[in-house]
Amino acid sequence: MKRDFLHITDFTAAEIHETFSIAKEVKERFKRREKYKPFKDHTMAMVFTKESARTRISFETGFSRMGGHALYLGPSDISVGKREAVKDIARVIANYNDVIMARLFDHEHILTMAEYSSVPVINGLTDYNHPCQIMADMLTILEHRGNLDDLKIVYVGDGNNIVHSWLKMAERLPIHFVCACPAGYEPDLKTFNEAKQAGLSKVEISNDPMAAVKGADIVYTDVWASMGQKQEADERKKRFSGFQVNDELMAATGKKSLFMHCLPAERGVETTDSVMESEASIVFDEAENRMHIQNAILLKICGKV
Ligand code: CP
Ligand code: NVA
């Protein structure tokens, strides 16, 4: 049975911890510039229908440093679901490559791609979720704190794909997760209820960011208008006023909290220069860890470890 990584819940809790350990080991190998080529003679197709910096660069660099060759297929190369059916292009790509990483709009498209591909498929973000990001985030928190005990994570902003992956993480590892968002911008209710019903974590939605961040170990934010919603940016700026992660909001945690953002950030909108550059900010460690955790995910689902 081939393995895909489309949601954090595709891994068990034990597998998530194992992936963190593999990432740590591969990160050390990379830092030592050790010769490590488990993907020699392998190719990975990277299909993008949206823009990307981190996802493209981290997957391509990581796979190439592990001995493989990654092909970048941009929005104008494969018009997924437009030029030809997803189930057709999935089988074509799978016959040329050992693994597929895809960043698509429609979550259904990645599910179909995985169903029809004979090789593992990794989700590099859809409108619904972004599992590699939240795996990298949790690894980063683990590195900074040394453990994941009694962790309160408060996400401030839009109840978007990042939030859905945090909710999936809450189904697997015990956390206290709060999504503080304006009314009408809550995460998908089904995903929220599943996280709640899993009974492992405390998950909450709040419309009061100042109250929500009290006692937070992590304050997390993301853009108010995601890719595909940029035409709503002006309207959202009005609706999200009061939800900016600034120095005042960081001070309202009442403790030495860390600040996280998946990036790209719109400085002066959902957060400020001051917070981005503060001692609390670990945003660039998160970005670096995208590569290390993805390498570990690749090794795991391609059966190399
Ligand atoms: N965080 C993230 O996925 O960044 P990119 O959109 O630049 O890939
Ligand atoms: N929510 C953002 C995340 C970017 C990494 C988006 O989907 O555009």
PDB file of N, CA, C and O in Angstrom, residues 2-11 44-52 54-56 58-59 80 99-115 117 119-136 160-166 168 191 227 290 293-295 297-298 301-302:
ATOM      1  N   LYS A   2       0.697   2.122  -1.009  1.00  0.00           N
ATOM      2  CA  LYS A   2       1.475   3.374  -0.988  1.00  0.00           C
ATOM      3  C   LYS A   2       0.880   4.317   0.053  1.00  0.00           C
ATOM      4  O   LYS A   2      -0.303   4.237   0.393  1.00  0.00           O
ATOM      5  N   ARG A   3       1.729   5.210   0.560  1.00  0.00           N
ATOM      6  CA  ARG A   3       1.280   6.179   1.569  1.00  0.00           C
ATOM      7  C   ARG A   3       1.236   7.564   0.956  1.00  0.00           C
ATOM      8  O   ARG A   3       2.139   7.942   0.218  1.00  0.00           O
ATOM      9  N   ASP A   4       0.233   8.334   1.309  1.00  0.00           N
ATOM     10  CA  ASP A   4       0.169   9.745   0.934  1.00  0.00           C
ATOM     11  C   ASP A   4       0.256  10.574   2.206  1.00  0.00           C
ATOM     12  O   ASP A   4       0.021  10.068   3.308  1.00  0.00           O
ATOM     13  N   PHE A   5       0.566  11.850   2.056  1.00  0.00           N
ATOM     14  CA  PHE A   5       0.490  12.770   3.201  1.00  0.00           C
ATOM     15  C   PHE A   5      -0.342  13.967   2.759  1.00  0.00           C
ATOM     16  O   PHE A   5       0.170  14.921   2.178  1.00  0.00           O
ATOM     17  N   LEU A   6      -1.629  13.854   3.027  1.00  0.00           N
ATOM     18  CA  LEU A   6      -2.578  14.885   2.578  1.00  0.00           C
ATOM     19  C   LEU A   6      -3.144  15.680   3.745  1.00  0.00           C
ATOM     20  O   LEU A   6      -3.618  16.799   3.567  1.00  0.00           O
ATOM     21  N   HIS A   7      -3.131  15.043   4.934  1.00  0.00           N
ATOM     22  CA  HIS A   7      -3.643  15.672   6.156  1.00  0.00           C
ATOM     23  C   HIS A   7      -2.720  15.206   7.277  1.00  0.00           C
ATOM     24  O   HIS A   7      -2.204  14.087   7.215  1.00  0.00           O
ATOM     25  N   ILE A   8      -2.611  15.989   8.332  1.00  0.00           N
ATOM     26  CA  ILE A   8      -1.785  15.558   9.463  1.00  0.00           C
ATOM     27  C   ILE A   8      -2.319  14.248  10.039  1.00  0.00           C
ATOM     28  O   ILE A   8      -1.550  13.391  10.471  1.00  0.00           O
ATOM     29  N   THR A   9      -3.634  14.073   9.964  1.00  0.00           N
ATOM     30  CA  THR A   9      -4.230  12.848  10.514  1.00  0.00           C
ATOM     31  C   THR A   9      -3.932  11.603   9.660  1.00  0.00           C
ATOM     32  O   THR A   9      -4.341  10.507  10.027  1.00  0.00           O
ATOM     33  N   ASP A  10      -3.228  11.768   8.551  1.00  0.00           N
ATOM     34  CA  ASP A  10      -2.778  10.577   7.805  1.00  0.00           C
ATOM     35  C   ASP A  10      -1.680   9.852   8.584  1.00  0.00           C
ATOM     36  O   ASP A  10      -1.344   8.711   8.275  1.00  0.00           O
ATOM     37  N   PHE A  11      -1.090  10.540   9.557  1.00  0.00           N
ATOM     38  CA  PHE A  11      -0.081   9.932  10.436  1.00  0.00           C
ATOM     39  C   PHE A  11      -0.690   9.718  11.819  1.00  0.00           C
ATOM     40  O   PHE A  11      -1.511  10.523  12.280  1.00  0.00           O
ATOM     41  N   MET A  44      10.978  13.747  -8.344  1.00  0.00           N
ATOM     42  CA  MET A  44       9.739  14.216  -7.700  1.00  0.00           C
ATOM     43  C   MET A  44       9.118  15.295  -8.585  1.00  0.00           C
ATOM     44  O   MET A  44       9.791  16.270  -8.949  1.00  0.00           O
ATOM     45  N   ALA A  45       7.841  15.119  -8.924  1.00  0.00           N
ATOM     46  CA  ALA A  45       7.120  16.159  -9.669  1.00  0.00           C
ATOM     47  C   ALA A  45       6.485  17.103  -8.654  1.00  0.00           C
ATOM     48  O   ALA A  45       5.818  16.658  -7.719  1.00  0.00           O
ATOM     49  N   MET A  46       6.710  18.397  -8.836  1.00  0.00           N
ATOM     50  CA  MET A  46       6.117  19.400  -7.936  1.00  0.00           C
ATOM     51  C   MET A  46       5.121  20.218  -8.763  1.00  0.00           C
ATOM     52  O   MET A  46       5.530  20.976  -9.646  1.00  0.00           O
ATOM     53  N   VAL A  47       3.854  20.018  -8.481  1.00  0.00           N
ATOM     54  CA  VAL A  47       2.797  20.648  -9.269  1.00  0.00           C
ATOM     55  C   VAL A  47       2.233  21.840  -8.506  1.00  0.00           C
ATOM     56  O   VAL A  47       1.724  21.683  -7.388  1.00  0.00           O
ATOM     57  N   PHE A  48       2.332  23.016  -9.088  1.00  0.00           N
ATOM     58  CA  PHE A  48       1.827  24.233  -8.430  1.00  0.00           C
ATOM     59  C   PHE A  48       0.773  24.919  -9.290  1.00  0.00           C
ATOM     60  O   PHE A  48       1.040  25.240 -10.449  1.00  0.00           O
ATOM     61  N   THR A  49      -0.402  25.141  -8.703  1.00  0.00           N
ATOM     62  CA  THR A  49      -1.378  25.997  -9.385  1.00  0.00           C
ATOM     63  C   THR A  49      -1.454  27.357  -8.694  1.00  0.00           C
ATOM     64  O   THR A  49      -2.213  28.219  -9.099  1.00  0.00           O
ATOM     65  N   LYS A  50      -0.688  27.509  -7.590  1.00  0.00           N
ATOM     66  CA  LYS A  50      -0.637  28.779  -6.862  1.00  0.00           C
ATOM     67  C   LYS A  50       0.823  29.202  -6.741  1.00  0.00           C
ATOM     68  O   LYS A  50       1.720  28.379  -6.928  1.00  0.00           O
ATOM     69  N   GLU A  51       1.013  30.438  -6.308  1.00  0.00           N
ATOM     70  CA  GLU A  51       2.380  30.937  -6.088  1.00  0.00           C
ATOM     71  C   GLU A  51       3.018  30.250  -4.884  1.00  0.00           C
ATOM     72  O   GLU A  51       2.309  29.713  -4.023  1.00  0.00           O
ATOM     73  N   SER A  52       4.332  30.343  -4.799  1.00  0.00           N
ATOM     74  CA  SER A  52       5.043  29.796  -3.636  1.00  0.00           C
ATOM     75  C   SER A  52       6.484  30.268  -3.623  1.00  0.00           C
ATOM     76  O   SER A  52       7.107  30.409  -4.670  1.00  0.00           O
ATOM     77  N   ARG A  54       8.566  29.438  -0.171  1.00  0.00           N
ATOM     78  CA  ARG A  54       9.065  28.410   0.748  1.00  0.00           C
ATOM     79  C   ARG A  54       8.823  26.979   0.267  1.00  0.00           C
ATOM     80  O   ARG A  54       9.721  26.137   0.303  1.00  0.00           O
ATOM     81  N   THR A  55       7.589  26.691  -0.173  1.00  0.00           N
ATOM     82  CA  THR A  55       7.247  25.309  -0.494  1.00  0.00           C
ATOM     83  C   THR A  55       8.069  24.817  -1.675  1.00  0.00           C
ATOM     84  O   THR A  55       8.656  23.737  -1.639  1.00  0.00           O
ATOM     85  N   ARG A  56       8.133  25.648  -2.694  1.00  0.00           N
ATOM     86  CA  ARG A  56       8.907  25.253  -3.875  1.00  0.00           C
ATOM     87  C   ARG A  56      10.399  25.104  -3.528  1.00  0.00           C
ATOM     88  O   ARG A  56      11.024  24.098  -3.831  1.00  0.00           O
ATOM     89  N   SER A  58      11.973  24.831  -0.588  1.00  0.00           N
ATOM     90  CA  SER A  58      12.345  23.828   0.421  1.00  0.00           C
ATOM     91  C   SER A  58      12.214  22.407  -0.119  1.00  0.00           C
ATOM     92  O   SER A  58      13.073  21.554   0.141  1.00  0.00           O
ATOM     93  N   PHE A  59      11.155  22.130  -0.879  1.00  0.00           N
ATOM     94  CA  PHE A  59      11.021  20.780  -1.444  1.00  0.00           C
ATOM     95  C   PHE A  59      12.113  20.510  -2.484  1.00  0.00           C
ATOM     96  O   PHE A  59      12.724  19.446  -2.488  1.00  0.00           O
ATOM     97  N   VAL A  80      -4.111  22.097 -13.739  1.00  0.00           N
ATOM     98  CA  VAL A  80      -4.805  20.966 -13.103  1.00  0.00           C
ATOM     99  C   VAL A  80      -6.323  21.191 -13.116  1.00  0.00           C
ATOM    100  O   VAL A  80      -6.814  22.225 -12.703  1.00  0.00           O
ATOM    101  N   VAL A  99       7.522  10.278  -6.757  1.00  0.00           N
ATOM    102  CA  VAL A  99       6.687  10.929  -5.746  1.00  0.00           C
ATOM    103  C   VAL A  99       6.153  12.235  -6.349  1.00  0.00           C
ATOM    104  O   VAL A  99       6.786  12.815  -7.246  1.00  0.00           O
ATOM    105  N   ILE A 100       4.979  12.649  -5.869  1.00  0.00           N
ATOM    106  CA  ILE A 100       4.367  13.901  -6.350  1.00  0.00           C
ATOM    107  C   ILE A 100       4.117  14.814  -5.148  1.00  0.00           C
ATOM    108  O   ILE A 100       3.625  14.357  -4.116  1.00  0.00           O
ATOM    109  N   MET A 101       4.480  16.068  -5.294  1.00  0.00           N
ATOM    110  CA  MET A 101       4.083  17.085  -4.306  1.00  0.00           C
ATOM    111  C   MET A 101       3.213  18.074  -5.066  1.00  0.00           C
ATOM    112  O   MET A 101       3.577  18.489  -6.173  1.00  0.00           O
ATOM    113  N   ALA A 102       2.066  18.425  -4.511  1.00  0.00           N
ATOM    114  CA  ALA A 102       1.177  19.333  -5.242  1.00  0.00           C
ATOM    115  C   ALA A 102       0.608  20.428  -4.352  1.00  0.00           C
ATOM    116  O   ALA A 102       0.244  20.178  -3.197  1.00  0.00           O
ATOM    117  N   ARG A 103       0.561  21.629  -4.888  1.00  0.00           N
ATOM    118  CA  ARG A 103      -0.112  22.783  -4.255  1.00  0.00           C
ATOM    119  C   ARG A 103      -1.254  23.181  -5.184  1.00  0.00           C
ATOM    120  O   ARG A 103      -1.020  23.658  -6.296  1.00  0.00           O
ATOM    121  N   LEU A 104      -2.482  22.942  -4.725  1.00  0.00           N
ATOM    122  CA  LEU A 104      -3.657  23.126  -5.573  1.00  0.00           C
ATOM    123  C   LEU A 104      -4.696  23.991  -4.870  1.00  0.00           C
ATOM    124  O   LEU A 104      -4.662  24.136  -3.644  1.00  0.00           O
ATOM    125  N   PHE A 105      -5.622  24.517  -5.619  1.00  0.00           N
ATOM    126  CA  PHE A 105      -6.723  25.273  -5.005  1.00  0.00           C
ATOM    127  C   PHE A 105      -7.688  24.297  -4.313  1.00  0.00           C
ATOM    128  O   PHE A 105      -7.821  24.305  -3.100  1.00  0.00           O
ATOM    129  N   ASP A 106      -8.318  23.466  -5.118  1.00  0.00           N
ATOM    130  CA  ASP A 106      -9.427  22.639  -4.653  1.00  0.00           C
ATOM    131  C   ASP A 106      -8.912  21.400  -3.900  1.00  0.00           C
ATOM    132  O   ASP A 106      -8.158  20.605  -4.465  1.00  0.00           O
ATOM    133  N   HIS A 107      -9.331  21.240  -2.671  1.00  0.00           N
ATOM    134  CA  HIS A 107      -8.864  20.086  -1.895  1.00  0.00           C
ATOM    135  C   HIS A 107      -9.289  18.762  -2.540  1.00  0.00           C
ATOM    136  O   HIS A 107      -8.550  17.767  -2.487  1.00  0.00           O
ATOM    137  N   GLU A 108     -10.467  18.758  -3.160  1.00  0.00           N
ATOM    138  CA  GLU A 108     -10.943  17.540  -3.854  1.00  0.00           C
ATOM    139  C   GLU A 108      -9.924  17.094  -4.898  1.00  0.00           C
ATOM    140  O   GLU A 108      -9.758  15.905  -5.154  1.00  0.00           O
ATOM    141  N   HIS A 109      -9.261  18.060  -5.522  1.00  0.00           N
ATOM    142  CA  HIS A 109      -8.292  17.729  -6.572  1.00  0.00           C
ATOM    143  C   HIS A 109      -7.115  16.933  -6.020  1.00  0.00           C
ATOM    144  O   HIS A 109      -6.627  16.014  -6.652  1.00  0.00           O
ATOM    145  N   ILE A 110      -6.659  17.290  -4.815  1.00  0.00           N
ATOM    146  CA  ILE A 110      -5.517  16.529  -4.275  1.00  0.00           C
ATOM    147  C   ILE A 110      -5.971  15.144  -3.818  1.00  0.00           C
ATOM    148  O   ILE A 110      -5.219  14.165  -3.940  1.00  0.00           O
ATOM    149  N   LEU A 111      -7.218  15.047  -3.368  1.00  0.00           N
ATOM    150  CA  LEU A 111      -7.734  13.721  -2.987  1.00  0.00           C
ATOM    151  C   LEU A 111      -7.817  12.824  -4.227  1.00  0.00           C
ATOM    152  O   LEU A 111      -7.428  11.645  -4.190  1.00  0.00           O
ATOM    153  N   THR A 112      -8.278  13.409  -5.330  1.00  0.00           N
ATOM    154  CA  THR A 112      -8.383  12.640  -6.587  1.00  0.00           C
ATOM    155  C   THR A 112      -6.985  12.277  -7.101  1.00  0.00           C
ATOM    156  O   THR A 112      -6.739  11.151  -7.547  1.00  0.00           O
ATOM    157  N   MET A 113      -6.073  13.239  -6.999  1.00  0.00           N
ATOM    158  CA  MET A 113      -4.704  12.983  -7.461  1.00  0.00           C
ATOM    159  C   MET A 113      -4.116  11.789  -6.708  1.00  0.00           C
ATOM    160  O   MET A 113      -3.530  10.881  -7.309  1.00  0.00           O
ATOM    161  N   ALA A 114      -4.313  11.780  -5.403  1.00  0.00           N
ATOM    162  CA  ALA A 114      -3.776  10.688  -4.581  1.00  0.00           C
ATOM    163  C   ALA A 114      -4.461   9.363  -4.920  1.00  0.00           C
ATOM    164  O   ALA A 114      -3.817   8.314  -4.971  1.00  0.00           O
ATOM    165  N   GLU A 115      -5.751   9.429  -5.170  1.00  0.00           N
ATOM    166  CA  GLU A 115      -6.501   8.198  -5.486  1.00  0.00           C
ATOM    167  C   GLU A 115      -5.991   7.566  -6.781  1.00  0.00           C
ATOM    168  O   GLU A 115      -5.861   6.343  -6.880  1.00  0.00           O
ATOM    169  N   SER A 117      -3.000   8.295  -8.374  1.00  0.00           N
ATOM    170  CA  SER A 117      -1.549   8.184  -8.518  1.00  0.00           C
ATOM    171  C   SER A 117      -1.062   6.879  -7.897  1.00  0.00           C
ATOM    172  O   SER A 117      -1.466   6.523  -6.784  1.00  0.00           O
ATOM    173  N   VAL A 119       2.013   6.525  -7.094  1.00  0.00           N
ATOM    174  CA  VAL A 119       3.137   6.894  -6.224  1.00  0.00           C
ATOM    175  C   VAL A 119       2.636   7.842  -5.125  1.00  0.00           C
ATOM    176  O   VAL A 119       1.584   8.479  -5.289  1.00  0.00           O
ATOM    177  N   PRO A 120       3.389   7.970  -4.008  1.00  0.00           N
ATOM    178  CA  PRO A 120       2.928   8.825  -2.916  1.00  0.00           C
ATOM    179  C   PRO A 120       2.689  10.276  -3.346  1.00  0.00           C
ATOM    180  O   PRO A 120       3.428  10.813  -4.169  1.00  0.00           O
ATOM    181  N   VAL A 121       1.666  10.876  -2.769  1.00  0.00           N
ATOM    182  CA  VAL A 121       1.340  12.275  -3.033  1.00  0.00           C
ATOM    183  C   VAL A 121       1.428  13.053  -1.712  1.00  0.00           C
ATOM    184  O   VAL A 121       0.904  12.612  -0.687  1.00  0.00           O
ATOM    185  N   ILE A 122       2.103  14.199  -1.766  1.00  0.00           N
ATOM    186  CA  ILE A 122       2.211  15.080  -0.596  1.00  0.00           C
ATOM    187  C   ILE A 122       1.470  16.379  -0.888  1.00  0.00           C
ATOM    188  O   ILE A 122       1.612  16.955  -1.972  1.00  0.00           O
ATOM    189  N   ASN A 123       0.712  16.823   0.091  1.00  0.00           N
ATOM    190  CA  ASN A 123      -0.052  18.062  -0.031  1.00  0.00           C
ATOM    191  C   ASN A 123       0.825  19.261   0.355  1.00  0.00           C
ATOM    192  O   ASN A 123       1.244  19.389   1.497  1.00  0.00           O
ATOM    193  N   GLY A 124       1.079  20.130  -0.630  1.00  0.00           N
ATOM    194  CA  GLY A 124       1.879  21.339  -0.360  1.00  0.00           C
ATOM    195  C   GLY A 124       1.007  22.566  -0.159  1.00  0.00           C
ATOM    196  O   GLY A 124       1.495  23.674  -0.317  1.00  0.00           O
ATOM    197  N   LEU A 125      -0.228  22.383   0.185  1.00  0.00           N
ATOM    198  CA  LEU A 125      -1.261  23.395   0.505  1.00  0.00           C
ATOM    199  C   LEU A 125      -2.419  23.278  -0.493  1.00  0.00           C
ATOM    200  O   LEU A 125      -2.218  23.156  -1.703  1.00  0.00           O
ATOM    201  N   THR A 126      -3.597  23.304   0.072  1.00  0.00           N
ATOM    202  CA  THR A 126      -4.827  23.491  -0.729  1.00  0.00           C
ATOM    203  C   THR A 126      -5.626  24.599  -0.045  1.00  0.00           C
ATOM    204  O   THR A 126      -5.230  25.099   1.014  1.00  0.00           O
ATOM    205  N   ASP A 127      -6.775  24.931  -0.617  1.00  0.00           N
ATOM    206  CA  ASP A 127      -7.643  25.921   0.041  1.00  0.00           C
ATOM    207  C   ASP A 127      -8.053  25.428   1.428  1.00  0.00           C
ATOM    208  O   ASP A 127      -8.381  26.225   2.293  1.00  0.00           O
ATOM    209  N   TYR A 128      -8.049  24.113   1.614  1.00  0.00           N
ATOM    210  CA  TYR A 128      -8.518  23.537   2.880  1.00  0.00           C
ATOM    211  C   TYR A 128      -7.429  23.418   3.946  1.00  0.00           C
ATOM    212  O   TYR A 128      -7.687  23.669   5.127  1.00  0.00           O
ATOM    213  N   ASN A 129      -6.216  23.004   3.562  1.00  0.00           N
ATOM    214  CA  ASN A 129      -5.217  22.755   4.623  1.00  0.00           C
ATOM    215  C   ASN A 129      -3.774  22.900   4.142  1.00  0.00           C
ATOM    216  O   ASN A 129      -3.517  23.132   2.949  1.00  0.00           O
ATOM    217  N   HIS A 130      -2.841  22.787   5.080  1.00  0.00           N
ATOM    218  CA  HIS A 130      -1.406  22.949   4.785  1.00  0.00           C
ATOM    219  C   HIS A 130      -0.624  22.092   5.793  1.00  0.00           C
ATOM    220  O   HIS A 130       0.036  22.625   6.691  1.00  0.00           O
ATOM    221  N   PRO A 131      -0.691  20.777   5.635  1.00  0.00           N
ATOM    222  CA  PRO A 131      -0.128  19.892   6.669  1.00  0.00           C
ATOM    223  C   PRO A 131       1.378  19.998   6.869  1.00  0.00           C
ATOM    224  O   PRO A 131       1.849  19.908   8.012  1.00  0.00           O
ATOM    225  N   CYS A 132       2.153  20.196   5.784  1.00  0.00           N
ATOM    226  CA  CYS A 132       3.615  20.272   5.947  1.00  0.00           C
ATOM    227  C   CYS A 132       3.991  21.470   6.803  1.00  0.00           C
ATOM    228  O   CYS A 132       4.942  21.428   7.591  1.00  0.00           O
ATOM    229  N   GLN A 133       3.228  22.560   6.662  1.00  0.00           N
ATOM    230  CA  GLN A 133       3.512  23.768   7.442  1.00  0.00           C
ATOM    231  C   GLN A 133       3.343  23.504   8.933  1.00  0.00           C
ATOM    232  O   GLN A 133       4.218  23.844   9.736  1.00  0.00           O
ATOM    233  N   ILE A 134       2.262  22.879   9.308  1.00  0.00           N
ATOM    234  CA  ILE A 134       1.986  22.718  10.744  1.00  0.00           C
ATOM    235  C   ILE A 134       2.905  21.643  11.336  1.00  0.00           C
ATOM    236  O   ILE A 134       3.282  21.712  12.511  1.00  0.00           O
ATOM    237  N   MET A 135       3.332  20.681  10.535  1.00  0.00           N
ATOM    238  CA  MET A 135       4.357  19.732  11.005  1.00  0.00           C
ATOM    239  C   MET A 135       5.654  20.494  11.288  1.00  0.00           C
ATOM    240  O   MET A 135       6.308  20.271  12.320  1.00  0.00           O
ATOM    241  N   ALA A 136       6.031  21.405  10.378  1.00  0.00           N
ATOM    242  CA  ALA A 136       7.250  22.213  10.579  1.00  0.00           C
ATOM    243  C   ALA A 136       7.102  23.108  11.810  1.00  0.00           C
ATOM    244  O   ALA A 136       8.054  23.295  12.580  1.00  0.00           O
ATOM    245  N   ASN A 160      -8.564  29.822   8.409  1.00  0.00           N
ATOM    246  CA  ASN A 160      -8.264  29.341   7.054  1.00  0.00           C
ATOM    247  C   ASN A 160      -7.584  27.955   7.047  1.00  0.00           C
ATOM    248  O   ASN A 160      -7.655  27.201   8.028  1.00  0.00           O
ATOM    249  N   ASN A 161      -6.900  27.670   5.939  1.00  0.00           N
ATOM    250  CA  ASN A 161      -6.213  26.371   5.753  1.00  0.00           C
ATOM    251  C   ASN A 161      -5.189  26.070   6.868  1.00  0.00           C
ATOM    252  O   ASN A 161      -5.028  24.911   7.265  1.00  0.00           O
ATOM    253  N   ILE A 162      -4.529  27.104   7.358  1.00  0.00           N
ATOM    254  CA  ILE A 162      -3.543  26.908   8.441  1.00  0.00           C
ATOM    255  C   ILE A 162      -4.275  26.428   9.698  1.00  0.00           C
ATOM    256  O   ILE A 162      -3.834  25.486  10.379  1.00  0.00           O
ATOM    257  N   VAL A 163      -5.410  27.043   9.979  1.00  0.00           N
ATOM    258  CA  VAL A 163      -6.194  26.661  11.165  1.00  0.00           C
ATOM    259  C   VAL A 163      -6.685  25.213  11.031  1.00  0.00           C
ATOM    260  O   VAL A 163      -6.638  24.441  11.998  1.00  0.00           O
ATOM    261  N   HIS A 164      -7.125  24.846   9.845  1.00  0.00           N
ATOM    262  CA  HIS A 164      -7.608  23.462   9.673  1.00  0.00           C
ATOM    263  C   HIS A 164      -6.500  22.453   9.973  1.00  0.00           C
ATOM    264  O   HIS A 164      -6.753  21.403  10.563  1.00  0.00           O
ATOM    265  N   SER A 165      -5.269  22.777   9.570  1.00  0.00           N
ATOM    266  CA  SER A 165      -4.179  21.837   9.878  1.00  0.00           C
ATOM    267  C   SER A 165      -3.838  21.839  11.360  1.00  0.00           C
ATOM    268  O   SER A 165      -3.484  20.798  11.919  1.00  0.00           O
ATOM    269  N   TRP A 166      -3.979  22.998  12.022  1.00  0.00           N
ATOM    270  CA  TRP A 166      -3.789  23.004  13.489  1.00  0.00           C
ATOM    271  C   TRP A 166      -4.853  22.132  14.159  1.00  0.00           C
ATOM    272  O   TRP A 166      -4.571  21.405  15.119  1.00  0.00           O
ATOM    273  N   LYS A 168      -6.301  19.565  12.869  1.00  0.00           N
ATOM    274  CA  LYS A 168      -5.939  18.159  12.610  1.00  0.00           C
ATOM    275  C   LYS A 168      -4.800  17.734  13.551  1.00  0.00           C
ATOM    276  O   LYS A 168      -4.784  16.609  14.041  1.00  0.00           O
ATOM    277  N   THR A 191     -14.512  20.305  10.681  1.00  0.00           N
ATOM    278  CA  THR A 191     -13.127  20.059  11.091  1.00  0.00           C
ATOM    279  C   THR A 191     -12.953  20.422  12.569  1.00  0.00           C
ATOM    280  O   THR A 191     -12.297  19.701  13.330  1.00  0.00           O
ATOM    281  N   MET A 227      -4.326  33.128  -0.743  1.00  0.00           N
ATOM    282  CA  MET A 227      -4.258  33.034  -2.203  1.00  0.00           C
ATOM    283  C   MET A 227      -5.636  32.621  -2.718  1.00  0.00           C
ATOM    284  O   MET A 227      -6.261  31.716  -2.167  1.00  0.00           O
ATOM    285  N   ARG A 290      10.637  23.865   7.410  1.00  0.00           N
ATOM    286  CA  ARG A 290       9.822  23.283   6.334  1.00  0.00           C
ATOM    287  C   ARG A 290      10.656  22.242   5.586  1.00  0.00           C
ATOM    288  O   ARG A 290      10.197  21.136   5.310  1.00  0.00           O
ATOM    289  N   ILE A 293      11.457  18.991   7.882  1.00  0.00           N
ATOM    290  CA  ILE A 293      10.314  18.099   8.149  1.00  0.00           C
ATOM    291  C   ILE A 293       9.835  17.450   6.849  1.00  0.00           C
ATOM    292  O   ILE A 293       9.443  16.279   6.836  1.00  0.00           O
ATOM    293  N   GLN A 294       9.876  18.208   5.754  1.00  0.00           N
ATOM    294  CA  GLN A 294       9.425  17.632   4.476  1.00  0.00           C
ATOM    295  C   GLN A 294      10.362  16.517   4.031  1.00  0.00           C
ATOM    296  O   GLN A 294       9.911  15.503   3.482  1.00  0.00           O
ATOM    297  N   ASN A 295      11.653  16.701   4.271  1.00  0.00           N
ATOM    298  CA  ASN A 295      12.588  15.614   3.956  1.00  0.00           C
ATOM    299  C   ASN A 295      12.198  14.363   4.732  1.00  0.00           C
ATOM    300  O   ASN A 295      12.209  13.251   4.193  1.00  0.00           O
ATOM    301  N   ILE A 297       9.227  13.620   5.943  1.00  0.00           N
ATOM    302  CA  ILE A 297       7.952  13.090   5.421  1.00  0.00           C
ATOM    303  C   ILE A 297       8.212  12.295   4.134  1.00  0.00           C
ATOM    304  O   ILE A 297       7.692  11.194   3.945  1.00  0.00           O
ATOM    305  N   LEU A 298       9.072  12.852   3.272  1.00  0.00           N
ATOM    306  CA  LEU A 298       9.418  12.154   2.020  1.00  0.00           C
ATOM    307  C   LEU A 298      10.058  10.790   2.308  1.00  0.00           C
ATOM    308  O   LEU A 298       9.683   9.768   1.727  1.00  0.00           O
ATOM    309  N   ILE A 301       7.212   8.412   3.738  1.00  0.00           N
ATOM    310  CA  ILE A 301       6.156   7.858   2.858  1.00  0.00           C
ATOM    311  C   ILE A 301       6.749   7.145   1.636  1.00  0.00           C
ATOM    312  O   ILE A 301       6.053   6.331   1.024  1.00  0.00           O
ATOM    313  N   CYS A 302       8.015   7.414   1.333  1.00  0.00           N
ATOM    314  CA  CYS A 302       8.641   6.688   0.216  1.00  0.00           C
ATOM    315  C   CYS A 302       9.351   5.428   0.719  1.00  0.00           C
ATOM    316  O   CYS A 302      10.074   4.761  -0.034  1.00  0.00           O
TER     317      CYS A 302
END
